[in-house]
Short mmCIF file of C-alpha atoms in Angstrom, two decimals:
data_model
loop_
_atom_site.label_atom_id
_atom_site.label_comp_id
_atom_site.label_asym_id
_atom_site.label_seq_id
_atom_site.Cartn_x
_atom_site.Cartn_y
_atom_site.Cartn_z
CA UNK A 1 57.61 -53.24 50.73
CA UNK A 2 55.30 -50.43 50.01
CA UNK A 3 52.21 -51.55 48.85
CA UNK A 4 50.08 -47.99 48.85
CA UNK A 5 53.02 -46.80 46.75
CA UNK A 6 53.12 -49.76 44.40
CA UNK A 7 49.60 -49.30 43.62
CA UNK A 8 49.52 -45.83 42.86
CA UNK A 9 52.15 -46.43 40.82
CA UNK A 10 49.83 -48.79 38.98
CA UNK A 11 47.12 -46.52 38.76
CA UNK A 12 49.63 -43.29 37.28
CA UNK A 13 51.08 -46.01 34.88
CA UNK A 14 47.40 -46.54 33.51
CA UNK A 15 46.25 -42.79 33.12
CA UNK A 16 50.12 -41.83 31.69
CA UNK A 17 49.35 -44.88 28.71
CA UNK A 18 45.31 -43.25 28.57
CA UNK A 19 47.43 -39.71 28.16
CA UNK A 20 49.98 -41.39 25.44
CA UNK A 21 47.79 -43.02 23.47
CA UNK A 22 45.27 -39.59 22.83
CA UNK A 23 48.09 -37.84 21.93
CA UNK A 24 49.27 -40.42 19.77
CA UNK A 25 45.73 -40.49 18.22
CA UNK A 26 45.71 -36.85 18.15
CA UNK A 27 49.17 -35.87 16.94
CA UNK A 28 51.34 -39.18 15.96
CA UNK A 29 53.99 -38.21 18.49
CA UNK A 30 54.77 -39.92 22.37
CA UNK A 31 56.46 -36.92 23.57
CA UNK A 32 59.75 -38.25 25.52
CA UNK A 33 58.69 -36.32 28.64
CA UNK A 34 55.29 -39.22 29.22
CA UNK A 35 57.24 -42.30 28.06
CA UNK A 36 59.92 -41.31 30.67
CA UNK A 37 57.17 -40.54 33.03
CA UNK A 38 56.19 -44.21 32.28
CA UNK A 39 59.34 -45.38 32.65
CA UNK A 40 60.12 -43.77 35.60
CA UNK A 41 57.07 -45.20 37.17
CA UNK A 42 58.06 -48.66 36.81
CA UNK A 43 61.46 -48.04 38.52
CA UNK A 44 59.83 -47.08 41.18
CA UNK A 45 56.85 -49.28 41.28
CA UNK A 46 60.00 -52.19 40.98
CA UNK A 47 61.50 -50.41 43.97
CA UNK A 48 58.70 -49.92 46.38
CA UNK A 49 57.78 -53.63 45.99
CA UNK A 50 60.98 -54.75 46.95
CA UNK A 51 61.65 -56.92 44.04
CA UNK A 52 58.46 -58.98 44.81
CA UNK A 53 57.92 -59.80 41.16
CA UNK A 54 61.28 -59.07 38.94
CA UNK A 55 64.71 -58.37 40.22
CA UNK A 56 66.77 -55.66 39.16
CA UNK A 57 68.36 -57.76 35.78
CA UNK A 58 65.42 -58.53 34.76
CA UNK A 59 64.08 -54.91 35.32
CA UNK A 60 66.94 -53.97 32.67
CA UNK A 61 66.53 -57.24 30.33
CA UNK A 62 63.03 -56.01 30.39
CA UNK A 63 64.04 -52.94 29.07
CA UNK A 64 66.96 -53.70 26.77
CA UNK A 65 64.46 -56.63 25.18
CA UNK A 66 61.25 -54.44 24.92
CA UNK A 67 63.26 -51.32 23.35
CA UNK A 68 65.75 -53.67 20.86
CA UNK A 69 63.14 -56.02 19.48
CA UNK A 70 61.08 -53.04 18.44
CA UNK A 71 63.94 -51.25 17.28
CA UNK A 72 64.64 -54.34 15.09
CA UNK A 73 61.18 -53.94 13.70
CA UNK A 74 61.10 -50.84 13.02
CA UNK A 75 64.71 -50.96 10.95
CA UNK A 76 63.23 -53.89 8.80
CA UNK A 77 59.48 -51.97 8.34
CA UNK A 78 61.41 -48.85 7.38
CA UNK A 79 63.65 -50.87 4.72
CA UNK A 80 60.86 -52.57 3.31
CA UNK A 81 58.63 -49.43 3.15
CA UNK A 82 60.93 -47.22 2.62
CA UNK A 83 59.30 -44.59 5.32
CA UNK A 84 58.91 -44.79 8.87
CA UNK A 85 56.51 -47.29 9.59
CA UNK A 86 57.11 -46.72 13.35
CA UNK A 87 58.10 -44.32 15.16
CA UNK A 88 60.92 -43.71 17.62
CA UNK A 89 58.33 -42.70 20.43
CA UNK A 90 56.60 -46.33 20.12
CA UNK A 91 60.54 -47.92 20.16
CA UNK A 92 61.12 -46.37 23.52
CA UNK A 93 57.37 -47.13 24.83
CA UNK A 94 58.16 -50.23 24.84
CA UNK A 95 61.62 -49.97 26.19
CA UNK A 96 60.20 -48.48 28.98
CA UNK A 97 57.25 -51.03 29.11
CA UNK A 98 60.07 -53.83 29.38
CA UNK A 99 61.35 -51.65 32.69
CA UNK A 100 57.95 -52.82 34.08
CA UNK A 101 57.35 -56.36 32.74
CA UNK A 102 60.56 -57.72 32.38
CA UNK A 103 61.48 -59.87 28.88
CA UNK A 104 59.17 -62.21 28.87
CA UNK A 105 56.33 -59.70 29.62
CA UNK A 106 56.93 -57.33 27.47
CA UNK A 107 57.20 -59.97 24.60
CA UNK A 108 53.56 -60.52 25.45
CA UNK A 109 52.62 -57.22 25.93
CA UNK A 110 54.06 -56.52 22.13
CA UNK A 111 52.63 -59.38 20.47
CA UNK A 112 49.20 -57.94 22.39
CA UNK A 113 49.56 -54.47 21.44
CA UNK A 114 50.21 -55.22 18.11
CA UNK A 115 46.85 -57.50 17.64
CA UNK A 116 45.16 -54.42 19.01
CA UNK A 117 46.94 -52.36 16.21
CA UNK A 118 45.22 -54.88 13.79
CA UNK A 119 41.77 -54.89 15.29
CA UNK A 120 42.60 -50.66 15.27
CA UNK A 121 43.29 -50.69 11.92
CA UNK A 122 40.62 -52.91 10.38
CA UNK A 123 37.94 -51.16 12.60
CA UNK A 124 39.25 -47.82 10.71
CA UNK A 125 39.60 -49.32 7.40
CA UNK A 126 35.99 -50.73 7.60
CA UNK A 127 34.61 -47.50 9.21
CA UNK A 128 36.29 -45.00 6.22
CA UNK A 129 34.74 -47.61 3.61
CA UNK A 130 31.38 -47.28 4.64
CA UNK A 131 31.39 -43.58 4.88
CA UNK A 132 33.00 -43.46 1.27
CA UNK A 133 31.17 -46.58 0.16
CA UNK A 134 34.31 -47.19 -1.40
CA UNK A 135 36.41 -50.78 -0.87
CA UNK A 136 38.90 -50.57 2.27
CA UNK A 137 42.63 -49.68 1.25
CA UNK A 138 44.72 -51.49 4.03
CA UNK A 139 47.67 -51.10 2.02
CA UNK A 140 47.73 -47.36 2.71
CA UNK A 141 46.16 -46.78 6.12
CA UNK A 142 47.89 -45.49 8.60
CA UNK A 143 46.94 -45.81 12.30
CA UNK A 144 49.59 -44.87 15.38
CA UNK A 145 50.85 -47.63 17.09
CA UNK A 146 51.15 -45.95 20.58
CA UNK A 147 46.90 -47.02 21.62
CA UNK A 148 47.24 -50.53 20.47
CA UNK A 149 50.76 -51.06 22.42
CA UNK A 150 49.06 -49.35 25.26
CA UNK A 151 46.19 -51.97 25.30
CA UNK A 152 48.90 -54.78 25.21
CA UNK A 153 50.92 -53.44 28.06
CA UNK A 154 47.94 -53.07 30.18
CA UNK A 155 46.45 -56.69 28.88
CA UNK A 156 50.29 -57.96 30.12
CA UNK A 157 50.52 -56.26 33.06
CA UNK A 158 47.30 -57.00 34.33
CA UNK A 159 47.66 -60.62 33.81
CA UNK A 160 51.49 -60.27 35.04
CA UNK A 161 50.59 -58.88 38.50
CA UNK A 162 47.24 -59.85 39.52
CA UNK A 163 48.91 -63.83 38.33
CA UNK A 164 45.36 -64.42 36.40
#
């Protein structure tokens, strides 16, 4: 075990999902080359713990579960809107969140990121309305997922590995 190593591991996962979620603010894009950076992290964060808290199946459950439910999601949002109502950058976020939470964590995590979405979005909504003093469109607004997933894998993982 390698706890100095595990924790900065922590600590890069935290500033790489600050880094992801301004650019998603910013631009509407995860570029591949942070998410894998993410990803990548959690490998090795599994590794230098020694399996302390999730075994390698789980590591890839994690993964498969975290990238497949969203990728269901996002194939029944883009149906029903007819548009892409997420992106492929927040599909693989959480893929790569799964790496570090395993399946049950990163159904958490989702279900926590996308409340945040919702508090995201309404704060927006209600903010553009009382600039334009007009009433709130929800049915049009469009917010990027990638800060409110963030939030959720941070909420998850913090209650995860500190066992709060």
């Amino acid at each position: 075990m390698l706890p100095f190593l595990s924790i900065g591991c922590m600590i890069a996962a935290v500033v790489v999902l600050i880094v992801l979620s301004v650019i998603d603010l910013r631009t509407r894009l995860l570029p591949n080359i942070w998410v894998t950076t993410f990803a990548g992290l959690g490998i090795l964060f599994h590794w230098s713990a020694g399996g302390a808290y999730l075994g390698p199946a789980a590591v890839m459950l994690g993964g498969l579960a975290g990238f497949g439910t969203l990728f269901a999601i996002r194939a029944v949002a883009n149906h029903l809107y007819k548009q892409d109502a997420l992106g492929l950058g927040d599909v693989k976020l959480m893929g790569a969140a799964g790496l570090w939470l395993g399946p049950e964590g990163v159904m958490l995590a989702l279900s926590l990121g996308a409340f945040a979405g919702l508090l995201h979005g309404l704060a927006v909504g209600l903010y553009q309305a009382g600039k334009t003093g007009k009433k709130p469109d929800f049915t049009r607004l469009q917010i990027p997922a990638g800060p409110g997933f963030s939030v959720g894998i941070v909420l998850a993982g913090t209650y995860q590995f500190l066992d709060l």
